[in-house]
Coordinates of N, CA and C in Angstrom, one line a residue:
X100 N 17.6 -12.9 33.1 CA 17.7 -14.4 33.1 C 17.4 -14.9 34.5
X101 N 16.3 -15.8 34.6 CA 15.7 -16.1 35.6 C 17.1 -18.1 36.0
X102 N 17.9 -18.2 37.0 CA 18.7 -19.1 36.9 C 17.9 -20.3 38.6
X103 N 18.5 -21.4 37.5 CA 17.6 -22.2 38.5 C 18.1 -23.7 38.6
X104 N 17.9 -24.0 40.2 CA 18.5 -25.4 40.3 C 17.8 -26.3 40.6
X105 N 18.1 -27.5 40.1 CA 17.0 -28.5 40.2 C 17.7 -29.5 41.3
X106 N 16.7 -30.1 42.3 CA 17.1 -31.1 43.0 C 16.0 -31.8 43.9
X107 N 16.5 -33.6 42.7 CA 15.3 -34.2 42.8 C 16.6 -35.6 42.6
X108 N 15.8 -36.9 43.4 CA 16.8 -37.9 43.6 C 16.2 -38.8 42.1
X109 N 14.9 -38.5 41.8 CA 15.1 -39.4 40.0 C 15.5 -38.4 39.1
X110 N 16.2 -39.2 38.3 CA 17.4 -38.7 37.4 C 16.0 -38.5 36.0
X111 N 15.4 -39.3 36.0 CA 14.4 -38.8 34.7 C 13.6 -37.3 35.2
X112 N 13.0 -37.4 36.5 CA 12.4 -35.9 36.6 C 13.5 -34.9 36.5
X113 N 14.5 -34.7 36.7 CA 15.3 -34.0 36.5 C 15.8 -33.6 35.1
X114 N 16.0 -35.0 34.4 CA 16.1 -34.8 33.2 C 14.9 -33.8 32.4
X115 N 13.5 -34.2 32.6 CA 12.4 -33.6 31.9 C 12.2 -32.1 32.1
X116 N 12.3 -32.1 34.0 CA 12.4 -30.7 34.1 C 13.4 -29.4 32.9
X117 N 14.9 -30.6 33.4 CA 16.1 -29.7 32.7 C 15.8 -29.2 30.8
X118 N 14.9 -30.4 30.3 CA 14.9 -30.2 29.0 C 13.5 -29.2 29.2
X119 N 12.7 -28.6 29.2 CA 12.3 -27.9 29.7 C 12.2 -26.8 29.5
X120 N 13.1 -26.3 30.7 CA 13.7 -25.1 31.0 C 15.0 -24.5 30.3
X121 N 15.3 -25.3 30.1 CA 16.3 -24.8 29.2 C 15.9 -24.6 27.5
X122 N 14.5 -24.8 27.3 CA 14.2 -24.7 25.7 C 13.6 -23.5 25.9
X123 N 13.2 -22.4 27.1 CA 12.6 -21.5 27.4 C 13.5 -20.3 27.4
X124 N 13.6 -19.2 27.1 CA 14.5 -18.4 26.3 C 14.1 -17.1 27.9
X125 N 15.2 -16.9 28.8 CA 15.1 -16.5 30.2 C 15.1 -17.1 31.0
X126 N 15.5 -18.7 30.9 CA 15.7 -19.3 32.0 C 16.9 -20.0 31.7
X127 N 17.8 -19.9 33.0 CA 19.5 -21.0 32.7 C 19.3 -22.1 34.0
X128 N 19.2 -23.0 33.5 CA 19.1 -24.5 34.5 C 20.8 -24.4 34.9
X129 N 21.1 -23.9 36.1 CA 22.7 -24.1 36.6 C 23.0 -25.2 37.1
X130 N 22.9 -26.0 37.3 CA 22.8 -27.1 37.8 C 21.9 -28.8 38.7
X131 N 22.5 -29.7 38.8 CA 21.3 -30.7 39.2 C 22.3 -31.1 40.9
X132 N 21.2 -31.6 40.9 CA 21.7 -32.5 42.9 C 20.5 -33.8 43.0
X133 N 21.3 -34.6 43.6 CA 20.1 -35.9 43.6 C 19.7 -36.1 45.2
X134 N 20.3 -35.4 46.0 CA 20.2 -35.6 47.5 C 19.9 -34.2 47.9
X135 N 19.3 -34.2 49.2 CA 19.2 -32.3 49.9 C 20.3 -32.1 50.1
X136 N 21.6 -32.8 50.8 CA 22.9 -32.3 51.3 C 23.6 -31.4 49.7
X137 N 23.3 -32.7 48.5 CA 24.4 -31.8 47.7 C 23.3 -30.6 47.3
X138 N 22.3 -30.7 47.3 CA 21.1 -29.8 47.2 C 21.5 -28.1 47.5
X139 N 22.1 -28.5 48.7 CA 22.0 -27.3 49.9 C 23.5 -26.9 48.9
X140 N 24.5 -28.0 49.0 CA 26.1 -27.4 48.4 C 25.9 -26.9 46.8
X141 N 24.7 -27.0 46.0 CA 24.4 -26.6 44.6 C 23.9 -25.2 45.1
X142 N 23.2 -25.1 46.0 CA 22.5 -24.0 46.1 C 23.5 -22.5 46.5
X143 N 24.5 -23.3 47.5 CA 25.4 -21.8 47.7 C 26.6 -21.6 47.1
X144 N 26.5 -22.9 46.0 CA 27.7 -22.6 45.0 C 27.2 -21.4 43.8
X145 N 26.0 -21.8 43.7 CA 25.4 -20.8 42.8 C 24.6 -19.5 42.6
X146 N 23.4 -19.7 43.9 CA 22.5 -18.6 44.5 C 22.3 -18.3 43.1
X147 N 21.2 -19.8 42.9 CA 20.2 -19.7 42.1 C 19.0 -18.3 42.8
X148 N 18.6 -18.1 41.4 CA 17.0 -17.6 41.7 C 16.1 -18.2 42.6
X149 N 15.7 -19.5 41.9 CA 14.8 -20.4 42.4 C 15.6 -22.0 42.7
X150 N 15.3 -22.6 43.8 CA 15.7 -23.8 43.7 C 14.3 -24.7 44.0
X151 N 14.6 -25.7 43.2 CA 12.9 -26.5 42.7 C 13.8 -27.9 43.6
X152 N 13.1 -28.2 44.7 CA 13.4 -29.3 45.5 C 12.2 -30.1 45.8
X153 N 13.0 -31.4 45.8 CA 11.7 -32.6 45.7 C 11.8 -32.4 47.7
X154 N 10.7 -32.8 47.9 CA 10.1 -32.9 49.3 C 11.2 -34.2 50.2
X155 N 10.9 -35.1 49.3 CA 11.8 -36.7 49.9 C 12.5 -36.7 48.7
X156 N 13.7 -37.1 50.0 CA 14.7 -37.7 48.8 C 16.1 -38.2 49.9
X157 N 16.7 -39.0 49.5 CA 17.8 -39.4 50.4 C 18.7 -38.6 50.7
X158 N 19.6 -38.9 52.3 CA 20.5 -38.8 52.8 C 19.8 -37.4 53.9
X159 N 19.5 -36.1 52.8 CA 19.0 -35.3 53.6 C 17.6 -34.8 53.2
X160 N 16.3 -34.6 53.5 CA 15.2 -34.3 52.9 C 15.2 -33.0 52.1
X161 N 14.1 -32.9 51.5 CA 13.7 -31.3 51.1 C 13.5 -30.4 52.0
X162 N 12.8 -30.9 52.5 CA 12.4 -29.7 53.7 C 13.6 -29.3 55.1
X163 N 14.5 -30.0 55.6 CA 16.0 -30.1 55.9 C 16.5 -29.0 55.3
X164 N 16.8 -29.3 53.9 CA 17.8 -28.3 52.6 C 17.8 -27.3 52.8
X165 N 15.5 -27.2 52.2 CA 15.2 -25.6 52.7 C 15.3 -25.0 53.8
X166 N 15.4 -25.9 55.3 CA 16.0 -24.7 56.2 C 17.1 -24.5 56.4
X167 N 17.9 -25.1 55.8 CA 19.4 -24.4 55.7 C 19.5 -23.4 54.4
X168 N 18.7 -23.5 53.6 CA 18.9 -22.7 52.6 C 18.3 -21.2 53.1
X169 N 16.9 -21.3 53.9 CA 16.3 -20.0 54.7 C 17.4 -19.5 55.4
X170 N 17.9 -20.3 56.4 CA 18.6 -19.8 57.4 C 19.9 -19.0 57.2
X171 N 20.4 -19.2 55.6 CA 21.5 -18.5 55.5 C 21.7 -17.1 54.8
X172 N 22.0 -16.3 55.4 CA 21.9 -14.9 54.9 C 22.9 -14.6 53.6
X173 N 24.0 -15.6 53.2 CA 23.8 -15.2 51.8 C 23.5 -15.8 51.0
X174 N 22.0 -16.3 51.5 CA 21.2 -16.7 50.2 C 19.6 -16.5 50.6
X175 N 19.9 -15.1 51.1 CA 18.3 -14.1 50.9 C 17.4 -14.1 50.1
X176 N 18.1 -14.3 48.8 CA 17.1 -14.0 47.5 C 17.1 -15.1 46.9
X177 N 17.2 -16.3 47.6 CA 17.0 -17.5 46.5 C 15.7 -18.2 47.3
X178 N 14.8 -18.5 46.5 CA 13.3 -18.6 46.3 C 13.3 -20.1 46.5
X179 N 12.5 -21.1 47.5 CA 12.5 -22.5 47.3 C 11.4 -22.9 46.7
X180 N 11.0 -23.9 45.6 CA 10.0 -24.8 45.5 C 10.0 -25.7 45.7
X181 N 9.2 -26.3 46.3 CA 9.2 -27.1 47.0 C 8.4 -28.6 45.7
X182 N 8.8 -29.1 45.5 CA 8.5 -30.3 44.6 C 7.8 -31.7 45.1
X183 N 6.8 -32.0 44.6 CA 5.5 -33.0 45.5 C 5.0 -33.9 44.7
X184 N 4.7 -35.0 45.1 CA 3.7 -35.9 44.4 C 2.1 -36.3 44.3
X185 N 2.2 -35.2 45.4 CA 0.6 -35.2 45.7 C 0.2 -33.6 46.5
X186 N -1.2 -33.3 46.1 CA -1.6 -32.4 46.2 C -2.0 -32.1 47.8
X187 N -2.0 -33.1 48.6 CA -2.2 -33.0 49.6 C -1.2 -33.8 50.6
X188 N 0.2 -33.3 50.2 CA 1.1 -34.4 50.7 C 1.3 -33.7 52.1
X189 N 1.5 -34.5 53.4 CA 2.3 -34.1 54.7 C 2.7 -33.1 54.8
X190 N 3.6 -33.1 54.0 CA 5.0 -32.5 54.2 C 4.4 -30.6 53.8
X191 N 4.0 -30.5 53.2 CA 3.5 -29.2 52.4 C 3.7 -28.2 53.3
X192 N 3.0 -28.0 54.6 CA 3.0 -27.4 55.6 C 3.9 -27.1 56.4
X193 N 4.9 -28.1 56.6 CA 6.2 -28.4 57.1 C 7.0 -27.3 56.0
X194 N 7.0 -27.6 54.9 CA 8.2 -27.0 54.1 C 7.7 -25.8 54.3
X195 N 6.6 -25.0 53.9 CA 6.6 -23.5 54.1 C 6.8 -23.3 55.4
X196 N 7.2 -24.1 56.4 CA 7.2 -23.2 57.8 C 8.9 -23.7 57.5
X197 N 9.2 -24.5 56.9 CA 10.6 -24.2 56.8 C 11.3 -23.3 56.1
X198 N 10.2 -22.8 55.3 CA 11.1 -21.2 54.3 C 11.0 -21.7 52.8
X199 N 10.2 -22.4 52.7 CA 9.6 -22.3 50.9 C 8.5 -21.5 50.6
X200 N 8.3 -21.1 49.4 CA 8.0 -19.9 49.0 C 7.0 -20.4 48.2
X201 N 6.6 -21.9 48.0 CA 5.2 -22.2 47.8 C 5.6 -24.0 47.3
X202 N 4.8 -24.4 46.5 CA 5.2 -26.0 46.0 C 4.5 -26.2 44.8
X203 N 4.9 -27.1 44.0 CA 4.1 -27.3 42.4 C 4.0 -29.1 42.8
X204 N 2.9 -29.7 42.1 CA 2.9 -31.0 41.6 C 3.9 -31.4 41.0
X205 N 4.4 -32.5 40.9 CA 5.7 -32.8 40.0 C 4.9 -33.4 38.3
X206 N 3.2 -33.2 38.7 CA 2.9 -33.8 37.0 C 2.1 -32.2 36.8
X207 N 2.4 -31.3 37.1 CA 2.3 -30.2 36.9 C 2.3 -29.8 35.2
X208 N 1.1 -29.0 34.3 CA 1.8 -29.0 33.2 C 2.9 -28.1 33.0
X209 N 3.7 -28.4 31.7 CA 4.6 -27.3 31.4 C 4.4 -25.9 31.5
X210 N 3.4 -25.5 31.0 CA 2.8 -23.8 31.0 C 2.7 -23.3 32.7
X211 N 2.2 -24.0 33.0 CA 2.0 -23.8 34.8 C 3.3 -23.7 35.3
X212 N 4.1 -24.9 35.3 CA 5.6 -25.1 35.7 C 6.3 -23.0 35.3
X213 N 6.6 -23.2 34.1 CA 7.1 -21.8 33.6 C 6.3 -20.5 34.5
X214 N 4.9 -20.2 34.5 CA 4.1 -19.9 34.8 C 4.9 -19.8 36.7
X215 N 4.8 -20.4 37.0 CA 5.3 -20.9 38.1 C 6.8 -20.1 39.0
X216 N 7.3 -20.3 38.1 CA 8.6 -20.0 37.6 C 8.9 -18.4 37.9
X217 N 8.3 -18.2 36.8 CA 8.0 -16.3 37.0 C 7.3 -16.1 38.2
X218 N 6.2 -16.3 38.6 CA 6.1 -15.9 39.7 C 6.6 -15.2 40.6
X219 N 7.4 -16.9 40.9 CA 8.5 -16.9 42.4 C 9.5 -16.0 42.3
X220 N 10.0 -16.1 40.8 CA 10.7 -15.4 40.3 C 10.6 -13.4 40.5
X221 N 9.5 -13.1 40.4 CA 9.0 -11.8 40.8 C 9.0 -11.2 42.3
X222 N 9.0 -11.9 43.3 CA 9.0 -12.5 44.7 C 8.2 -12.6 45.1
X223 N 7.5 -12.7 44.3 CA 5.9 -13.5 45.1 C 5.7 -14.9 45.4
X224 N 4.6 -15.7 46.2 CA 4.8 -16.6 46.7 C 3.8 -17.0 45.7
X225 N 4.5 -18.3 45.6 CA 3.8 -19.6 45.0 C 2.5 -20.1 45.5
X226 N 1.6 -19.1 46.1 CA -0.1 -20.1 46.9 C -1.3 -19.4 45.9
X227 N -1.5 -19.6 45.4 CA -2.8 -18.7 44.9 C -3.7 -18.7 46.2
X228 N -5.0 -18.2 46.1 CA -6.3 -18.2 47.1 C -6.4 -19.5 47.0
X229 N -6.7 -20.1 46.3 CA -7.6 -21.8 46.4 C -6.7 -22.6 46.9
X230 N -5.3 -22.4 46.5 CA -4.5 -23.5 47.2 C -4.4 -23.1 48.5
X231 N -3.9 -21.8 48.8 CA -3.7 -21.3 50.2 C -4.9 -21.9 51.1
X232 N -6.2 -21.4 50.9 CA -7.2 -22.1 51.6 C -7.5 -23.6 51.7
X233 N -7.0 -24.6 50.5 CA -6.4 -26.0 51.2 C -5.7 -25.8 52.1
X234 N -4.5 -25.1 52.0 CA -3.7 -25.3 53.0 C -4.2 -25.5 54.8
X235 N -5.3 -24.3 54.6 CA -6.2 -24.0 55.4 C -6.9 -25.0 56.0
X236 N -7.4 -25.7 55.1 CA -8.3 -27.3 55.5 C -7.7 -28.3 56.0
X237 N -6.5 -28.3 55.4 CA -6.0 -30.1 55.3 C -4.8 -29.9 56.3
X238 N -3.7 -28.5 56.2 CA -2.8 -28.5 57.4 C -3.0 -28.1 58.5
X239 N -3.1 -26.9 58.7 CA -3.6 -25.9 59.9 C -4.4 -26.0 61.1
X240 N -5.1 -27.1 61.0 CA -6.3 -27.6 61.9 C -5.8 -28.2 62.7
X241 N -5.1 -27.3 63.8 CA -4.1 -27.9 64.8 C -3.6 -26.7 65.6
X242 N -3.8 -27.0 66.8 CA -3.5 -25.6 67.7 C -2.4 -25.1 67.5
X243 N -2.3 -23.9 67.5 CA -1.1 -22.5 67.6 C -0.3 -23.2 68.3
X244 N 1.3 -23.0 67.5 CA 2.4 -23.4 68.4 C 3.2 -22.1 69.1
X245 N 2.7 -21.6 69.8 CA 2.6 -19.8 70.7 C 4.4 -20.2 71.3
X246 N 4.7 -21.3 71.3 CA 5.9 -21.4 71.7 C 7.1 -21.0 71.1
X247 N 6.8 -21.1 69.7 CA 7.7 -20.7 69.0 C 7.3 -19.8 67.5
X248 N 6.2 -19.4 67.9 CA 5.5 -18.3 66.5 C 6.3 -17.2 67.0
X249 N 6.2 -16.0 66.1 CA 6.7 -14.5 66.6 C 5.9 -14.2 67.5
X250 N 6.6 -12.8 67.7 CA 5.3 -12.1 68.4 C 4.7 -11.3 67.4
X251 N 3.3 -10.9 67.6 CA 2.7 -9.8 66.1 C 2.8 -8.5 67.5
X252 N 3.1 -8.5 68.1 CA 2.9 -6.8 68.8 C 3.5 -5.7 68.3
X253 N 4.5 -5.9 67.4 CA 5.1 -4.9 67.0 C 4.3 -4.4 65.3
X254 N 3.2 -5.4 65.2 CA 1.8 -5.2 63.8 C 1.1 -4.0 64.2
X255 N 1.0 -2.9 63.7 CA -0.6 -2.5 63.8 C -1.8 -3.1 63.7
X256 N -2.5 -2.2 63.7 CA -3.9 -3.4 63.8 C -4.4 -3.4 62.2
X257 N -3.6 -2.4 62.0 CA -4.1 -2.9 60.3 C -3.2 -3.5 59.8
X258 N -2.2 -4.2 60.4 CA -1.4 -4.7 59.4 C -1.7 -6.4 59.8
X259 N -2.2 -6.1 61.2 CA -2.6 -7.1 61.7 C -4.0 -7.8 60.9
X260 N -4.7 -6.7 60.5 CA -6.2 -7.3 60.0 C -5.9 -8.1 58.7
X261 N -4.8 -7.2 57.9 CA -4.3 -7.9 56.3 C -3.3 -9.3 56.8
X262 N -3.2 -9.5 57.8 CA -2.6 -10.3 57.9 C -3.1 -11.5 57.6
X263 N -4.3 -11.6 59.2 CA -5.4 -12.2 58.9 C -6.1 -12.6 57.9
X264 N -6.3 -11.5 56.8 CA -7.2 -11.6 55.8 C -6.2 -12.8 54.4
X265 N -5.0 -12.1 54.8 CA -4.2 -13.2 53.9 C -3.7 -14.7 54.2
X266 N -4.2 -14.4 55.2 CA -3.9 -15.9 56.2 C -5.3 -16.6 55.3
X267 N -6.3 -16.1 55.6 CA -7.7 -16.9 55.1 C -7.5 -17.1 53.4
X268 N -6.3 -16.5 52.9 CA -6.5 -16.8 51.6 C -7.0 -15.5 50.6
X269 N -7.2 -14.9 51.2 CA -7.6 -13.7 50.3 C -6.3 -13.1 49.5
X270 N -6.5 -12.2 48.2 CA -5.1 -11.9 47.0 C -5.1 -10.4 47.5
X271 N -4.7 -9.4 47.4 CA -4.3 -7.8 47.8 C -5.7 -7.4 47.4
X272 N -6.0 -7.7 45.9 CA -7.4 -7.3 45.6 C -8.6 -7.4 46.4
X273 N -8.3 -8.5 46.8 CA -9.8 -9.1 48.3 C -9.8 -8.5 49.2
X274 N -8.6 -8.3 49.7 CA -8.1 -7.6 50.6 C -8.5 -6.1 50.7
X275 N -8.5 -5.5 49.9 CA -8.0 -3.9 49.6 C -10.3 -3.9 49.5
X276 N -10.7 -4.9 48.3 CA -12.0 -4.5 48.8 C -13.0 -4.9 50.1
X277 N -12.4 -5.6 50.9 CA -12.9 -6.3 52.2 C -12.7 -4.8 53.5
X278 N -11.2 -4.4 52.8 CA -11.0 -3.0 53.9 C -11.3 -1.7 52.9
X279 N -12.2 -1.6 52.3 CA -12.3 -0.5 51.5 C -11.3 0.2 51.5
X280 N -9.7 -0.4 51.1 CA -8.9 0.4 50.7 C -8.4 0.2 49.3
X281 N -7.7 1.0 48.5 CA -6.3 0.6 47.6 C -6.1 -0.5 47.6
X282 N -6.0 -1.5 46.2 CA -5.1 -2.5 46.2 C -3.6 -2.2 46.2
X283 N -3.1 -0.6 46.5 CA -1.6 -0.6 46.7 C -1.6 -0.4 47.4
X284 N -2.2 0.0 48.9 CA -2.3 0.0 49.8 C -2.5 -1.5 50.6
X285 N -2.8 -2.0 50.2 CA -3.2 -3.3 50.6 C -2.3 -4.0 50.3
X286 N -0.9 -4.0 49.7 CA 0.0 -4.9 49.2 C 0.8 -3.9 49.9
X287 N 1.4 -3.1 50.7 CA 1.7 -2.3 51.3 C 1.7 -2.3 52.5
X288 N 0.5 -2.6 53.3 CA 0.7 -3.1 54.7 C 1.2 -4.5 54.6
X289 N 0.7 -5.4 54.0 CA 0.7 -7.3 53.8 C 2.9 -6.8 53.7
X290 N 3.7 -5.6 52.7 CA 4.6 -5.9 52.9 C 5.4 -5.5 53.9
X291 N 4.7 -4.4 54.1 CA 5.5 -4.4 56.1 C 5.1 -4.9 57.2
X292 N 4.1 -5.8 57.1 CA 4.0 -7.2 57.8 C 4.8 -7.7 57.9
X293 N 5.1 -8.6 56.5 CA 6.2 -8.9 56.0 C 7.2 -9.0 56.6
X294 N 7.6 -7.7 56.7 CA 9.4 -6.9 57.2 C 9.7 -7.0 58.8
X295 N 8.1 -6.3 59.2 CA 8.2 -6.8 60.6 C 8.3 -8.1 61.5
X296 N 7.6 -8.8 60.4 CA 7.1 -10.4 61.5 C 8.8 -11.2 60.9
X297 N 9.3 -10.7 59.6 CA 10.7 -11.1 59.0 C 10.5 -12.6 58.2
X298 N 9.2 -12.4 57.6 CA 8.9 -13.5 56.8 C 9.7 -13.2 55.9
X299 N 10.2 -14.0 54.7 CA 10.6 -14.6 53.6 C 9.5 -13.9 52.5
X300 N 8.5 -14.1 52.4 CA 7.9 -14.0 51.7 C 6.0 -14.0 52.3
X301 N 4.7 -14.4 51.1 CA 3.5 -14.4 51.6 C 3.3 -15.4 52.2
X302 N 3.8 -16.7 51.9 CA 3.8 -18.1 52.1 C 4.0 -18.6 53.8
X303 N 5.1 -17.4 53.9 CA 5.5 -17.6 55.3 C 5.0 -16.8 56.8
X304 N 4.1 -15.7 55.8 CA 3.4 -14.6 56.4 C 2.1 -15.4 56.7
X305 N 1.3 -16.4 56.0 CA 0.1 -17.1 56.4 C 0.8 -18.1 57.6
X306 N 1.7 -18.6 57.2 CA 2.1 -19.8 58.6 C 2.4 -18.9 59.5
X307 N 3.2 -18.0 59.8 CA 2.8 -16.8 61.4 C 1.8 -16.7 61.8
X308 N 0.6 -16.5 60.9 CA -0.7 -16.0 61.4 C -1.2 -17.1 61.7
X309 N -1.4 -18.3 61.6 CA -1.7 -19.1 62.5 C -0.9 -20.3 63.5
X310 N 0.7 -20.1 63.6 CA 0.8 -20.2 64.5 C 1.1 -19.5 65.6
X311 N 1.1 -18.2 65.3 CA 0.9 -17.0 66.5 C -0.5 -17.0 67.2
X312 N -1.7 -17.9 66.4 CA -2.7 -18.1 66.9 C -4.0 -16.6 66.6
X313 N -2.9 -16.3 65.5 CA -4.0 -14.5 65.0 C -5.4 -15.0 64.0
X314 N -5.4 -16.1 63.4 CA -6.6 -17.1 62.8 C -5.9 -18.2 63.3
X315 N -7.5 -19.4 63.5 CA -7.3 -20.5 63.1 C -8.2 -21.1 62.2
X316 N -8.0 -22.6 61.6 CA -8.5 -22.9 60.4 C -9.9 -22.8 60.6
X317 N -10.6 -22.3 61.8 CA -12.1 -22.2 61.7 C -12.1 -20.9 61.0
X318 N -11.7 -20.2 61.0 CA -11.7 -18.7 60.3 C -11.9 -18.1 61.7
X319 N -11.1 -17.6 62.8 CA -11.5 -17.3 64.0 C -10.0 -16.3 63.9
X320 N -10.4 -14.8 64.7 CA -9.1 -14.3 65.1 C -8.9 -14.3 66.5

């Protein structure tokens, strides 16, 4: 049973979501929040799976929520989505460096939403290649903040290169044939990347790589 909280300050998106997901046989909607503050208090009452949070919303933001929700170690395993109105909103870039785990449209269809759902649910990050490389275009185009990125010295240089290559958007598959290796092998370094740099997830392993300055949105390492 995949369990999931919704928090979004309109009461009808919430509503639509909830009927929804609850007509889907593996998913329990645990509860709603209209603000990030009670957002954040839904989230460690329950340590949902997934928590589906709108970007803006009063008193405390989305992106706020999620880094209190990143920041707290007992709630390791709960997955953010981040919830948007636009496909190229501000904030997008902001939220994954605050510890979300990817973002959906809010006119997203149903099948995708669910689709969606599992994913995150699996722990994988919510960017496919095509969106990840938006990200690439429309956020990223802005110098390395070296000030406060990790350090990669403790990467090999191959974990370093998959890093890279996932930074540009490429899936384990791209990957594994770019370095003539295994696609298990290739999902294998990307996860002791991972472990080492102490991302969250993939989502947060591409924002390292370029604000450590290892790519930038020209495609440069």
């Amino acid at each position: 049973m995949i369990r999931v909280a919704l928090v979004d300050d309109q009461a009808l998106m919430r509503a639509g979501f909830r009927a929804l997901l609850d007509a889907e046989d593996g998913i329990e909607v645990v509860g709603e929040a209209a603000d990030g503050e009670r957002g954040v208090a839904l989230v460690r009452a329950h340590a949902p799976d997934i928590a589906l949070i709108d970007v803006q919303m009063p008193v405390m933001t989305g992106i706020e929520a999620t880094r209190l929700i990143a920041a707290d170690p007992a709630l390791a395993d709960v997955r953010v989505v981040m919830l948007t109105n636009y496909g190229h909103d501000e904030y997008v870039f902001e939220a994954l460096r605050a510890g979300a785990s990817g973002f959906l449209l809010k006119d997203t269809e149903p099948a995708d939403l669910l689709q969606a759902i599992e994913v995150v649910a699996r722990g994988e990050a919510l960017l496919s290649p095509s969106v990840t490389r938006t990200l690439i275009g429309e956020f990223v185009a802005r110098p390395p903040d070296r000030a406060t990125a990790p350090g990669l010295e403790c990467l090999t240089r191959r974990e370093r290169e998959v890093t890279a290559l996932a930074a540009r958007g490429l899936s384990n598959e791209e990957i594994a044939e770019h370095m003539v290796i295994s696609p298990f092998t290739a999902k294998t370094h990307v996860s002791r990347a991972m472990t080492k740099l102490g991302a969250r997830d993939r989502a947060q392993l591409v924002v390292f790589a370029y604000e450590s300055g290892l790519v930038t949105a020209r495609g440069g390492t």
